[in-house]
mmCIF file of C-alpha atoms and ligand atoms in Angstrom:
data_model
loop_
_atom_site.group_PDB
_atom_site.id
_atom_site.type_symbol
_atom_site.label_atom_id
_atom_site.label_comp_id
_atom_site.label_asym_id
_atom_site.label_seq_id
_atom_site.Cartn_x
_atom_site.Cartn_y
_atom_site.Cartn_z
ATOM 1 C CA MET A 1 -26.740 -14.271 9.971
ATOM 2 C CA THR A 2 -28.992 -15.716 7.412
ATOM 3 C CA GLU A 3 -29.254 -19.452 6.858
ATOM 4 C CA ALA A 4 -27.748 -18.957 3.407
ATOM 5 C CA GLU A 5 -24.784 -17.103 4.839
ATOM 6 C CA ALA A 6 -24.407 -19.861 7.536
ATOM 7 C CA ALA A 7 -24.316 -22.555 4.835
ATOM 8 C CA ASP A 8 -21.639 -20.458 3.048
ATOM 9 C CA GLY A 9 -19.533 -20.251 6.183
ATOM 10 C CA ARG A 10 -19.708 -23.973 6.743
ATOM 11 C CA LEU A 11 -18.662 -24.658 3.136
ATOM 12 C CA MET A 12 -15.715 -22.271 3.294
ATOM 13 C CA SER A 13 -14.458 -23.145 6.950
ATOM 14 C CA ASP A 14 -12.370 -26.268 5.916
ATOM 15 C CA ARG A 15 -11.141 -24.897 2.545
ATOM 16 C CA GLU A 16 -7.542 -23.875 1.873
ATOM 17 C CA ASP A 17 -8.585 -21.309 -0.661
ATOM 18 C CA ALA A 18 -10.855 -19.331 1.993
ATOM 19 C CA LEU A 19 -9.351 -15.908 3.053
ATOM 20 C CA ASP A 20 -7.629 -16.085 6.368
ATOM 21 C CA HIS A 21 -8.593 -12.921 8.310
ATOM 22 C CA THR A 22 -6.227 -13.598 11.074
ATOM 23 C CA TYR A 23 -2.887 -13.176 9.289
ATOM 24 C CA ARG A 24 -1.004 -9.940 10.011
ATOM 25 C CA GLU A 25 1.820 -8.690 7.977
ATOM 26 C CA THR A 26 5.124 -8.226 9.872
ATOM 27 C CA GLU A 27 5.624 -4.516 10.899
ATOM 28 C CA GLY A 28 8.724 -2.506 10.164
ATOM 29 C CA PRO A 29 10.729 -2.467 6.944
ATOM 30 C CA LYS A 30 10.042 -4.931 4.060
ATOM 31 C CA PRO A 31 12.704 -7.514 3.158
ATOM 32 C CA CYS A 32 15.015 -6.309 0.278
ATOM 33 C CA ARG A 33 13.766 -7.016 -3.119
ATOM 34 C CA ARG A 34 16.119 -9.548 -4.827
ATOM 35 C CA ILE A 35 16.013 -9.512 -8.624
ATOM 36 C CA VAL A 36 16.291 -12.723 -10.484
ATOM 37 C CA TRP A 37 18.264 -11.617 -13.593
ATOM 38 C CA ARG A 38 17.831 -14.828 -15.379
ATOM 39 C CA ASN A 39 14.124 -14.486 -15.551
ATOM 40 C CA VAL A 40 14.382 -10.775 -16.446
ATOM 41 C CA PHE A 41 16.358 -11.805 -19.485
ATOM 42 C CA SER A 42 14.119 -14.858 -20.482
ATOM 43 C CA MET A 43 10.911 -12.768 -20.096
ATOM 44 C CA THR A 44 12.381 -9.881 -22.029
ATOM 45 C CA ALA A 45 13.682 -12.126 -24.925
ATOM 46 C CA LEU A 46 10.114 -13.955 -24.843
ATOM 47 C CA HIS A 47 8.282 -10.672 -25.330
ATOM 48 C CA ILE A 48 10.795 -9.420 -28.017
ATOM 49 C CA GLY A 49 10.266 -12.737 -29.963
ATOM 50 C CA ALA A 50 6.481 -12.338 -29.527
ATOM 51 C CA VAL A 51 6.661 -8.799 -31.050
ATOM 52 C CA TYR A 52 8.720 -10.269 -33.916
ATOM 53 C CA ALA A 53 6.251 -13.009 -34.388
ATOM 54 C CA ILE A 54 3.370 -10.492 -34.830
ATOM 55 C CA PHE A 55 5.182 -9.180 -37.956
ATOM 56 C CA LEU A 56 5.426 -12.691 -39.373
ATOM 57 C CA ILE A 57 1.485 -13.136 -39.151
ATOM 58 C CA PRO A 58 0.922 -11.984 -42.879
ATOM 59 C CA SER A 59 3.403 -14.888 -44.142
ATOM 60 C CA ALA A 60 1.529 -17.577 -42.071
ATOM 61 C CA SER A 61 -0.948 -19.783 -43.808
ATOM 62 C CA PRO A 62 -4.570 -19.331 -42.700
ATOM 63 C CA LEU A 63 -4.476 -22.963 -41.316
ATOM 64 C CA THR A 64 -1.445 -22.136 -39.149
ATOM 65 C CA LEU A 65 -3.380 -19.167 -37.654
ATOM 66 C CA LEU A 66 -6.332 -21.372 -36.910
ATOM 67 C CA TRP A 67 -4.020 -23.889 -35.314
ATOM 68 C CA SER A 68 -2.649 -21.081 -33.243
ATOM 69 C CA LEU A 69 -6.118 -20.209 -32.020
ATOM 70 C CA LEU A 70 -6.624 -23.847 -31.166
ATOM 71 C CA CYS A 71 -3.439 -24.109 -29.317
ATOM 72 C CA PHE A 72 -4.482 -20.908 -27.382
ATOM 73 C CA LEU A 73 -7.726 -22.444 -26.350
ATOM 74 C CA ILE A 74 -6.207 -25.801 -25.387
ATOM 75 C CA SER A 75 -3.429 -24.221 -23.353
ATOM 76 C CA ALA A 76 -6.029 -21.863 -21.809
ATOM 77 C CA LEU A 77 -8.170 -24.740 -20.828
ATOM 78 C CA GLY A 78 -5.201 -26.345 -19.214
ATOM 79 C CA ILE A 79 -5.066 -23.422 -16.787
ATOM 80 C CA THR A 80 -8.726 -22.456 -16.393
ATOM 81 C CA ALA A 81 -10.502 -25.826 -16.324
ATOM 82 C CA GLY A 82 -7.339 -27.676 -15.219
ATOM 83 C CA ALA A 83 -4.896 -25.946 -12.702
ATOM 84 C CA HIS A 84 -7.414 -23.436 -11.617
ATOM 85 C CA ARG A 85 -10.942 -24.822 -11.350
ATOM 86 C CA LEU A 86 -10.100 -28.451 -10.888
ATOM 87 C CA TRP A 87 -6.711 -28.723 -9.073
ATOM 88 C CA SER A 88 -6.602 -25.353 -7.201
ATOM 89 C CA HIS A 89 -10.238 -25.165 -6.083
ATOM 90 C CA ARG A 90 -11.539 -28.765 -6.471
ATOM 91 C CA SER A 91 -14.744 -27.341 -7.883
ATOM 92 C CA TYR A 92 -15.625 -30.482 -9.751
ATOM 93 C CA LYS A 93 -14.372 -33.851 -10.347
ATOM 94 C CA ALA A 94 -12.600 -35.078 -13.467
ATOM 95 C CA SER A 95 -12.025 -38.772 -14.769
ATOM 96 C CA LEU A 96 -8.686 -40.036 -15.607
ATOM 97 C CA PRO A 97 -8.909 -39.379 -19.280
ATOM 98 C CA LEU A 98 -9.926 -35.736 -18.738
ATOM 99 C CA ARG A 99 -7.342 -35.179 -16.262
ATOM 100 C CA ILE A 100 -4.663 -36.455 -18.631
ATOM 101 C CA PHE A 101 -5.945 -34.206 -21.236
ATOM 102 C CA LEU A 102 -6.044 -31.072 -18.975
ATOM 103 C CA CYS A 103 -2.541 -32.006 -17.795
ATOM 104 C CA SER A 104 -1.205 -32.121 -21.251
ATOM 105 C CA ALA A 105 -2.863 -28.802 -21.965
ATOM 106 C CA ASN A 106 -1.410 -27.455 -18.911
ATOM 107 C CA SER A 107 2.051 -28.294 -19.955
ATOM 108 C CA MET A 108 1.220 -26.442 -23.250
ATOM 109 C CA ALA A 109 0.605 -23.399 -21.247
ATOM 110 C CA PHE A 110 3.988 -23.753 -19.276
ATOM 111 C CA GLN A 111 3.154 -21.796 -16.178
ATOM 112 C CA ASN A 112 4.846 -23.961 -13.714
ATOM 113 C CA ASP A 113 3.652 -27.407 -12.925
ATOM 114 C CA ILE A 114 0.154 -28.093 -11.745
ATOM 115 C CA TYR A 115 1.459 -28.721 -8.159
ATOM 116 C CA GLU A 116 3.331 -25.424 -7.807
ATOM 117 C CA TRP A 117 0.564 -23.375 -9.604
ATOM 118 C CA ALA A 118 -2.182 -24.713 -7.390
ATOM 119 C CA ARG A 119 -0.136 -24.349 -4.289
ATOM 120 C CA ASP A 120 0.605 -20.771 -5.042
ATOM 121 C CA HIS A 121 -2.969 -20.141 -6.094
ATOM 122 C CA ARG A 122 -4.311 -21.367 -2.848
ATOM 123 C CA VAL A 123 -1.881 -18.975 -1.037
ATOM 124 C CA HIS A 124 -3.054 -16.173 -3.225
ATOM 125 C CA HIS A 125 -6.775 -16.809 -2.171
ATOM 126 C CA LYS A 126 -6.069 -17.352 1.486
ATOM 127 C CA TYR A 127 -3.746 -14.337 1.843
ATOM 128 C CA SER A 128 -4.881 -12.093 -0.902
ATOM 129 C CA GLU A 129 -3.331 -8.458 -1.173
ATOM 130 C CA THR A 130 -0.822 -9.178 1.646
ATOM 131 C CA ASP A 131 2.916 -9.970 1.908
ATOM 132 C CA ALA A 132 1.939 -13.711 1.849
ATOM 133 C CA ASP A 133 0.214 -13.368 -1.567
ATOM 134 C CA PRO A 134 2.648 -14.357 -4.322
ATOM 135 C CA HIS A 135 1.381 -11.753 -6.518
ATOM 136 C CA ASN A 136 0.161 -9.129 -4.024
ATOM 137 C CA ALA A 137 -1.793 -6.608 -6.100
ATOM 138 C CA SER A 138 -1.258 -3.891 -3.416
ATOM 139 C CA ARG A 139 2.351 -3.771 -4.821
ATOM 140 C CA GLY A 140 1.132 -2.269 -8.117
ATOM 141 C CA PHE A 141 0.069 -3.311 -11.399
ATOM 142 C CA PHE A 142 3.563 -4.336 -12.749
ATOM 143 C CA PHE A 143 4.395 -6.567 -9.697
ATOM 144 C CA ALA A 144 0.966 -8.337 -9.794
ATOM 145 C CA HIS A 145 1.145 -8.770 -13.539
ATOM 146 C CA ILE A 146 4.856 -10.033 -14.254
ATOM 147 C CA GLY A 147 7.115 -8.514 -11.656
ATOM 148 C CA TRP A 148 6.421 -11.115 -8.989
ATOM 149 C CA LEU A 149 8.229 -13.734 -11.442
ATOM 150 C CA LEU A 150 11.261 -11.542 -11.698
ATOM 151 C CA VAL A 151 12.133 -11.477 -7.995
ATOM 152 C CA ARG A 152 12.494 -13.900 -4.864
ATOM 153 C CA LYS A 153 9.376 -14.427 -3.156
ATOM 154 C CA HIS A 154 8.571 -12.608 0.234
ATOM 155 C CA PRO A 155 9.434 -15.129 2.923
ATOM 156 C CA ASP A 156 5.715 -15.188 4.198
ATOM 157 C CA VAL A 157 4.630 -16.557 0.869
ATOM 158 C CA ILE A 158 6.778 -19.600 1.478
ATOM 159 C CA GLU A 159 6.206 -19.890 5.130
ATOM 160 C CA LYS A 160 2.337 -19.699 4.738
ATOM 161 C CA GLY A 161 2.484 -21.915 1.644
ATOM 162 C CA ARG A 162 4.381 -24.765 3.599
ATOM 163 C CA LYS A 163 1.470 -24.886 6.053
ATOM 164 C CA LEU A 164 -1.148 -25.409 3.360
ATOM 165 C CA GLU A 165 -2.957 -28.765 2.883
ATOM 166 C CA LEU A 166 -1.959 -30.206 -0.479
ATOM 167 C CA LYS A 167 -2.709 -33.892 0.113
ATOM 168 C CA ASP A 168 -5.129 -33.962 -2.687
ATOM 169 C CA LEU A 169 -2.396 -32.883 -5.184
ATOM 170 C CA LEU A 170 0.112 -35.290 -3.783
ATOM 171 C CA ALA A 171 -2.353 -38.096 -4.237
ATOM 172 C CA ASP A 172 -3.232 -37.381 -7.771
ATOM 173 C CA GLY A 173 -0.959 -39.696 -10.060
ATOM 174 C CA VAL A 174 -1.427 -37.318 -12.990
ATOM 175 C CA VAL A 175 -0.207 -34.201 -11.089
ATOM 176 C CA MET A 176 2.892 -36.152 -9.680
ATOM 177 C CA PHE A 177 3.631 -37.612 -13.194
ATOM 178 C CA GLN A 178 3.646 -34.067 -14.574
ATOM 179 C CA LYS A 179 5.833 -32.740 -11.854
ATOM 180 C CA ARG A 180 8.397 -35.416 -12.280
ATOM 181 C CA HIS A 181 8.559 -34.924 -16.192
ATOM 182 C CA TYR A 182 7.788 -31.271 -16.239
ATOM 183 C CA LYS A 183 10.562 -30.003 -18.422
ATOM 184 C CA LEU A 184 10.235 -32.687 -20.964
ATOM 185 C CA SER A 185 6.486 -32.165 -21.116
ATOM 186 C CA VAL A 186 6.909 -28.527 -21.805
ATOM 187 C CA VAL A 187 9.494 -28.940 -24.615
ATOM 188 C CA LEU A 188 6.976 -31.382 -26.182
ATOM 189 C CA MET A 189 3.619 -29.723 -25.614
ATOM 190 C CA CYS A 190 4.591 -25.970 -25.539
ATOM 191 C CA PHE A 191 6.980 -25.801 -28.407
ATOM 192 C CA LEU A 192 7.290 -28.952 -30.379
ATOM 193 C CA VAL A 193 3.714 -29.975 -31.059
ATOM 194 C CA PRO A 194 2.669 -26.396 -31.899
ATOM 195 C CA MET A 195 5.580 -26.053 -34.325
ATOM 196 C CA LEU A 196 5.653 -29.525 -35.850
ATOM 197 C CA VAL A 197 1.896 -30.026 -36.629
ATOM 198 C CA PRO A 198 1.793 -27.096 -39.229
ATOM 199 C CA PHE A 199 5.219 -28.374 -40.627
ATOM 200 C CA TYR A 200 4.175 -31.942 -41.255
ATOM 201 C CA LEU A 201 0.434 -31.483 -41.879
ATOM 202 C CA TRP A 202 0.374 -28.458 -44.316
ATOM 203 C CA GLY A 203 3.890 -27.685 -44.974
ATOM 204 C CA GLU A 204 4.356 -24.462 -42.922
ATOM 205 C CA SER A 205 7.968 -23.463 -42.336
ATOM 206 C CA LEU A 206 9.447 -24.347 -39.122
ATOM 207 C CA TRP A 207 10.346 -20.773 -38.497
ATOM 208 C CA VAL A 208 6.708 -19.601 -38.603
ATOM 209 C CA GLY A 209 5.598 -22.744 -36.709
ATOM 210 C CA TYR A 210 7.981 -21.849 -33.817
ATOM 211 C CA PHE A 211 7.145 -18.091 -33.743
ATOM 212 C CA ILE A 212 3.510 -18.036 -34.086
ATOM 213 C CA PRO A 213 1.637 -21.179 -32.682
ATOM 214 C CA ALA A 214 4.412 -21.759 -30.235
ATOM 215 C CA LEU A 215 5.946 -18.540 -29.003
ATOM 216 C CA LEU A 216 3.330 -15.807 -29.672
ATOM 217 C CA ARG A 217 0.437 -18.096 -28.477
ATOM 218 C CA TYR A 218 2.475 -18.914 -25.356
ATOM 219 C CA THR A 219 3.184 -15.192 -24.623
ATOM 220 C CA LEU A 220 -0.553 -14.262 -25.172
ATOM 221 C CA VAL A 221 -1.762 -16.973 -22.880
ATOM 222 C CA LEU A 222 0.739 -15.793 -20.247
ATOM 223 C CA ASN A 223 -0.346 -12.143 -20.531
ATOM 224 C CA ALA A 224 -4.059 -13.069 -20.436
ATOM 225 C CA THR A 225 -3.524 -15.133 -17.173
ATOM 226 C CA TRP A 226 -1.551 -12.488 -15.591
ATOM 227 C CA LEU A 227 -4.180 -9.950 -16.302
ATOM 228 C CA VAL A 228 -6.394 -11.782 -13.610
ATOM 229 C CA ASN A 229 -3.754 -10.982 -11.048
ATOM 230 C CA SER A 230 -3.180 -7.365 -12.268
ATOM 231 C CA ALA A 231 -6.257 -5.693 -14.133
ATOM 232 C CA ALA A 232 -8.951 -7.898 -12.367
ATOM 233 C CA HIS A 233 -7.463 -7.078 -8.966
ATOM 234 C CA MET A 234 -7.537 -3.262 -9.887
ATOM 235 C CA TRP A 235 -10.437 -2.216 -12.313
ATOM 236 C CA GLY A 236 -14.111 -3.179 -12.400
ATOM 237 C CA ASN A 237 -17.118 -3.469 -10.172
ATOM 238 C CA ARG A 238 -17.505 -5.340 -6.837
ATOM 239 C CA PRO A 239 -21.155 -6.413 -6.764
ATOM 240 C CA TYR A 240 -20.577 -9.329 -4.309
ATOM 241 C CA ASP A 241 -17.875 -7.925 -1.869
ATOM 242 C CA VAL A 242 -16.762 -4.487 -1.679
ATOM 243 C CA THR A 243 -14.204 -5.235 1.188
ATOM 244 C CA ILE A 244 -11.966 -7.250 -1.137
ATOM 245 C CA ASN A 245 -9.837 -5.997 -4.091
ATOM 246 C CA PRO A 246 -10.634 -8.432 -6.834
ATOM 247 C CA ARG A 247 -13.293 -7.151 -9.434
ATOM 248 C CA GLU A 248 -15.465 -8.133 -12.335
ATOM 249 C CA ASN A 249 -13.685 -7.094 -15.369
ATOM 250 C CA LYS A 250 -15.248 -7.712 -18.944
ATOM 251 C CA PHE A 251 -12.094 -7.456 -20.921
ATOM 252 C CA VAL A 252 -10.361 -10.057 -18.693
ATOM 253 C CA THR A 253 -13.361 -12.319 -18.861
ATOM 254 C CA PHE A 254 -13.002 -12.098 -22.665
ATOM 255 C CA SER A 255 -9.310 -12.697 -22.798
ATOM 256 C CA THR A 256 -9.326 -15.483 -20.301
ATOM 257 C CA ILE A 257 -12.266 -17.585 -21.594
ATOM 258 C CA GLY A 258 -14.258 -16.787 -18.488
ATOM 259 C CA GLU A 259 -11.950 -15.977 -15.552
ATOM 260 C CA GLY A 260 -12.687 -12.220 -15.255
ATOM 261 C CA PHE A 261 -15.807 -12.546 -12.679
ATOM 262 C CA HIS A 262 -12.920 -12.155 -10.050
ATOM 263 C CA ASN A 263 -15.040 -10.444 -7.372
ATOM 264 C CA TYR A 264 -17.466 -13.327 -7.504
ATOM 265 C CA HIS A 265 -14.614 -15.910 -7.615
ATOM 266 C CA HIS A 266 -12.852 -14.661 -4.492
ATOM 267 C CA SER A 267 -16.113 -14.489 -2.833
ATOM 268 C CA PHE A 268 -17.233 -18.054 -3.727
ATOM 269 C CA PRO A 269 -13.897 -19.867 -4.866
ATOM 270 C CA TYR A 270 -15.443 -23.290 -4.818
ATOM 271 C CA ASP A 271 -18.107 -22.381 -7.688
ATOM 272 C CA TYR A 272 -17.012 -24.433 -10.727
ATOM 273 C CA SER A 273 -18.318 -21.688 -13.134
ATOM 274 C CA ALA A 274 -16.092 -19.011 -11.309
ATOM 275 C CA SER A 275 -19.076 -16.820 -12.106
ATOM 276 C CA GLU A 276 -22.776 -16.265 -11.111
ATOM 277 C CA PHE A 277 -23.652 -17.059 -14.642
ATOM 278 C CA GLY A 278 -23.338 -20.275 -16.607
ATOM 279 C CA CYS A 279 -21.803 -20.476 -20.106
ATOM 280 C CA GLY A 280 -22.321 -16.841 -21.102
ATOM 281 C CA PHE A 281 -18.787 -15.408 -21.822
ATOM 282 C CA ASN A 282 -17.409 -18.390 -20.097
ATOM 283 C CA PHE A 283 -16.006 -20.964 -22.608
ATOM 284 C CA THR A 284 -14.304 -22.811 -19.570
ATOM 285 C CA THR A 285 -17.820 -23.472 -18.101
ATOM 286 C CA TRP A 286 -19.111 -24.449 -21.463
ATOM 287 C CA PHE A 287 -16.142 -26.972 -21.755
ATOM 288 C CA ILE A 288 -16.791 -28.434 -18.223
ATOM 289 C CA ASP A 289 -20.487 -28.779 -18.958
ATOM 290 C CA LEU A 290 -19.458 -30.627 -22.105
ATOM 291 C CA MET A 291 -17.312 -32.898 -20.149
ATOM 292 C CA CYS A 292 -20.150 -33.720 -17.708
ATOM 293 C CA SER A 293 -22.546 -34.596 -20.422
ATOM 294 C CA LEU A 294 -19.803 -36.889 -22.050
ATOM 295 C CA GLY A 295 -19.579 -38.588 -18.572
ATOM 296 C CA LEU A 296 -15.936 -37.346 -18.048
ATOM 297 C CA ALA A 297 -16.589 -34.824 -15.311
ATOM 298 C CA LYS A 298 -19.102 -34.694 -12.297
ATOM 299 C CA ASP A 299 -20.111 -33.074 -9.103
ATOM 300 C CA CYS A 300 -19.830 -29.619 -10.182
ATOM 301 C CA LYS A 301 -20.128 -27.310 -7.082
ATOM 302 C CA ARG A 302 -22.418 -24.394 -7.526
ATOM 303 C CA VAL A 303 -23.571 -21.401 -5.082
ATOM 304 C CA SER A 304 -27.169 -21.142 -4.609
ATOM 305 C CA GLY A 305 -28.978 -17.976 -5.820
ATOM 306 C CA GLU A 306 -30.112 -17.365 -2.137
ATOM 307 C CA MET A 307 -26.527 -17.436 -1.098
ATOM 308 C CA VAL A 308 -25.448 -15.113 -3.749
ATOM 309 C CA ARG A 309 -28.395 -12.600 -3.094
ATOM 310 C CA SER A 310 -27.714 -12.390 0.667
ATOM 311 C CA ARG A 311 -23.970 -11.828 0.017
ATOM 312 C CA VAL A 312 -24.926 -9.086 -2.584
ATOM 313 C CA GLN A 313 -26.980 -7.252 -0.004
ATOM 314 C CA ARG A 314 -24.550 -7.731 2.826
ATOM 315 C CA THR A 315 -21.333 -6.821 1.242
ATOM 316 C CA GLY A 316 -21.982 -5.720 -2.499
ATOM 317 C CA ASP A 317 -20.978 -2.289 -3.844
ATOM 318 C CA GLY A 318 -24.609 -1.947 -5.080
ATOM 319 C CA SER A 319 -23.860 -2.563 -8.919
ATOM 320 C CA HIS A 320 -25.328 -6.048 -9.015
ATOM 321 C CA TRP A 321 -27.622 -6.553 -11.939
ATOM 322 C CA SER A 322 -30.509 -7.459 -9.776
ATOM 323 C CA GLY A 323 -30.522 -3.732 -8.662
HETATM 324 C C1 LIG B 1 3.574 -18.332 -14.441
HETATM 325 C C2 LIG B 1 2.511 -18.593 -13.330
HETATM 326 O O1 LIG B 1 3.200 -17.393 -15.367
HETATM 327 C C3 LIG B 1 1.288 -17.755 -13.557
HETATM 328 C C4 LIG B 1 0.370 -18.023 -12.625
HETATM 329 C C5 LIG B 1 -0.737 -17.024 -12.546
HETATM 330 C C6 LIG B 1 -1.947 -17.253 -11.483
HETATM 331 C C7 LIG B 1 -3.132 -16.566 -12.012
HETATM 332 C C8 LIG B 1 -4.404 -16.889 -11.225
HETATM 333 C C9 LIG B 1 -5.453 -16.159 -11.722
HETATM 334 C C10 LIG B 1 -6.718 -17.096 -11.597
HETATM 335 C C11 LIG B 1 -7.002 -18.018 -12.744
HETATM 336 C C12 LIG B 1 -7.275 -17.513 -14.075
HETATM 337 C C13 LIG B 1 -6.605 -18.284 -15.165
HETATM 338 C C14 LIG B 1 -6.751 -17.532 -16.425
HETATM 339 C C15 LIG B 1 -6.083 -18.302 -17.512
HETATM 340 C C16 LIG B 1 -6.295 -17.621 -18.790
HETATM 341 C C17 LIG B 1 -5.839 -18.251 -20.140
HETATM 342 C C18 LIG B 1 -5.885 -17.646 -21.231
HETATM 343 N N1 LIG B 1 4.328 -22.421 -0.669
HETATM 344 O O2 LIG B 1 9.992 -20.768 -6.499
HETATM 345 P P1 LIG B 1 11.239 -20.435 -5.619
HETATM 346 C C19 LIG B 1 9.389 -23.116 -1.867
HETATM 347 S S1 LIG B 1 4.886 -19.184 -14.780
HETATM 348 C C20 LIG B 1 5.357 -23.387 -0.150
HETATM 349 O O3 LIG B 1 12.598 -20.929 -6.310
HETATM 350 P P2 LIG B 1 12.243 -18.024 -4.883
HETATM 351 C C21 LIG B 1 9.628 -23.995 -3.098
HETATM 352 O O4 LIG B 1 9.149 -25.307 -3.080
HETATM 353 C C22 LIG B 1 5.743 -18.604 -15.939
HETATM 354 N N2 LIG B 1 6.555 -23.358 -0.634
HETATM 355 O O5 LIG B 1 11.290 -19.253 -4.817
HETATM 356 C C23 LIG B 1 11.183 -24.116 -2.826
HETATM 357 O O6 LIG B 1 11.450 -25.073 -1.752
HETATM 358 P P3 LIG B 1 12.672 -26.124 -1.718
HETATM 359 C C24 LIG B 1 7.041 -19.457 -16.243
HETATM 360 C C25 LIG B 1 7.025 -22.496 -1.598
HETATM 361 O O7 LIG B 1 13.662 -18.362 -4.955
HETATM 362 C C26 LIG B 1 11.772 -22.769 -2.247
HETATM 363 O O8 LIG B 1 10.448 -22.156 -1.633
HETATM 364 N N3 LIG B 1 7.748 -19.702 -15.081
HETATM 365 C C27 LIG B 1 6.060 -21.669 -2.171
HETATM 366 O O9 LIG B 1 11.781 -17.001 -4.246
HETATM 367 C C28 LIG B 1 12.189 -21.778 -3.389
HETATM 368 O O10 LIG B 1 11.112 -21.677 -4.232
HETATM 369 C C29 LIG B 1 8.588 -18.848 -14.682
HETATM 370 O O11 LIG B 1 8.782 -17.626 -15.168
HETATM 371 C C30 LIG B 1 4.781 -21.539 -1.698
HETATM 372 N N4 LIG B 1 3.851 -20.773 -2.061
HETATM 373 O O12 LIG B 1 12.053 -17.613 -6.548
HETATM 374 C C31 LIG B 1 9.389 -19.151 -13.364
HETATM 375 N N5 LIG B 1 6.691 -20.919 -3.087
HETATM 376 O O13 LIG B 1 13.850 -25.278 -1.681
HETATM 377 C C32 LIG B 1 9.081 -18.508 -12.329
HETATM 378 C C33 LIG B 1 8.042 -21.288 -3.080
HETATM 379 O O14 LIG B 1 12.482 -26.909 -0.603
HETATM 380 N N6 LIG B 1 9.585 -18.878 -11.117
HETATM 381 N N7 LIG B 1 8.084 -22.354 -2.146
HETATM 382 O O15 LIG B 1 12.570 -26.801 -3.155
HETATM 383 C C34 LIG B 1 10.727 -18.512 -10.531
HETATM 384 O O16 LIG B 1 11.800 -18.377 -11.236
HETATM 385 C C35 LIG B 1 10.859 -18.548 -9.039
HETATM 386 O O17 LIG B 1 9.728 -19.131 -8.472
HETATM 387 C C36 LIG B 1 10.977 -16.934 -8.481
HETATM 388 C C37 LIG B 1 10.896 -16.967 -6.983
HETATM 389 C C38 LIG B 1 12.028 -16.340 -9.131
HETATM 390 C C39 LIG B 1 9.585 -16.351 -8.902
HETATM 391 ZN ZN1 LIG B 2 -7.029 -13.184 -7.637
HETATM 392 ZN ZN1 LIG B 3 -8.934 -18.951 -8.030
#
């Protein structure tokens, strides 16, 4: 083992997002799939509403479309820079004002509260592609993408999740405040703010304001996020570790403002850039760097070039840019 690999091992040993190689799935028949019809109906209605919203686009004012893009970016950051890189992986530290912004942006994304999101995401990293992974991609594209939200969880997800260390989340007042007032924060941030800003500021109709910056934008952010669980666990190269499923997927990188370097991310989950590279194709990293330069974030964790090289040589699939 090289020194770099030993250092990587030390960094990963006490982390809740490190892959647990000791877990074994229970042998024998799998538990029955229990469909949650309420979720099937609400997700179907949401997607029908989003398709209808696409046809409304020509009647929206250019300002409303720009606003929708801004809402997309803000809610995406609430997931990428917030729930993911900050709260799930603790890959950098954020000041109170930044945490309040990220938490509000996270409610705009309406993907479960930060506590639940980060807990499930740590279980995903630790038990990736097994029964204990909430969106186990070995159950196919549909299950990993949306199907996992339409059925009861596998008992192992809950059992393993209950053993995770979540003290940092419980100790974060912003996370706990959001958990207590989650429904209200979603109504306000995901629906009312996106709909009312165009209505009051430039006279857009409430109908268009509801369907485009609120509903369509929400559905797009959801699907972009889910692509990380589905597409980026199935299609793309594995330059860092060919023994795991997650892959580098350019389309997902683009649609998720920098979260498609998924083979790298599962290999080094504590890297604040979630990529070997800096800001290139990574708006989230650019945003965190900006926050650091404004004094609102600090202590960004990064993997050394030496550590990356030694991992590439040991477990990569040979497609790494360094040849
Ligand atoms: C959504 C989340 O979309 C998306 C997350 C995606 C993650 C992607 C990660 C990719 C990387 C980052 C890239 C970001 C890119 C962003 C790009 C942006 C452009 N451990 O849940 P229940 C307990 S949400 C421990 O009801 P069921 C739980 O606490 C969309 N405990 O399970 C409870 O305990 P108690 C909107 C756990 O009944 C009990 O178990 N939201 C764990 O199986 C029952 O919990 C929805 O659609 C755990 N891991 O139901 C709602 N899990 O009784 C979806 C559970 O003591 N959720 N527990 O209170 C549901 O309706 C349900 O959770 C269910 C499962 C039906 C799915
Ligand atoms: Zn993953
Ligand atoms: Zn992650």
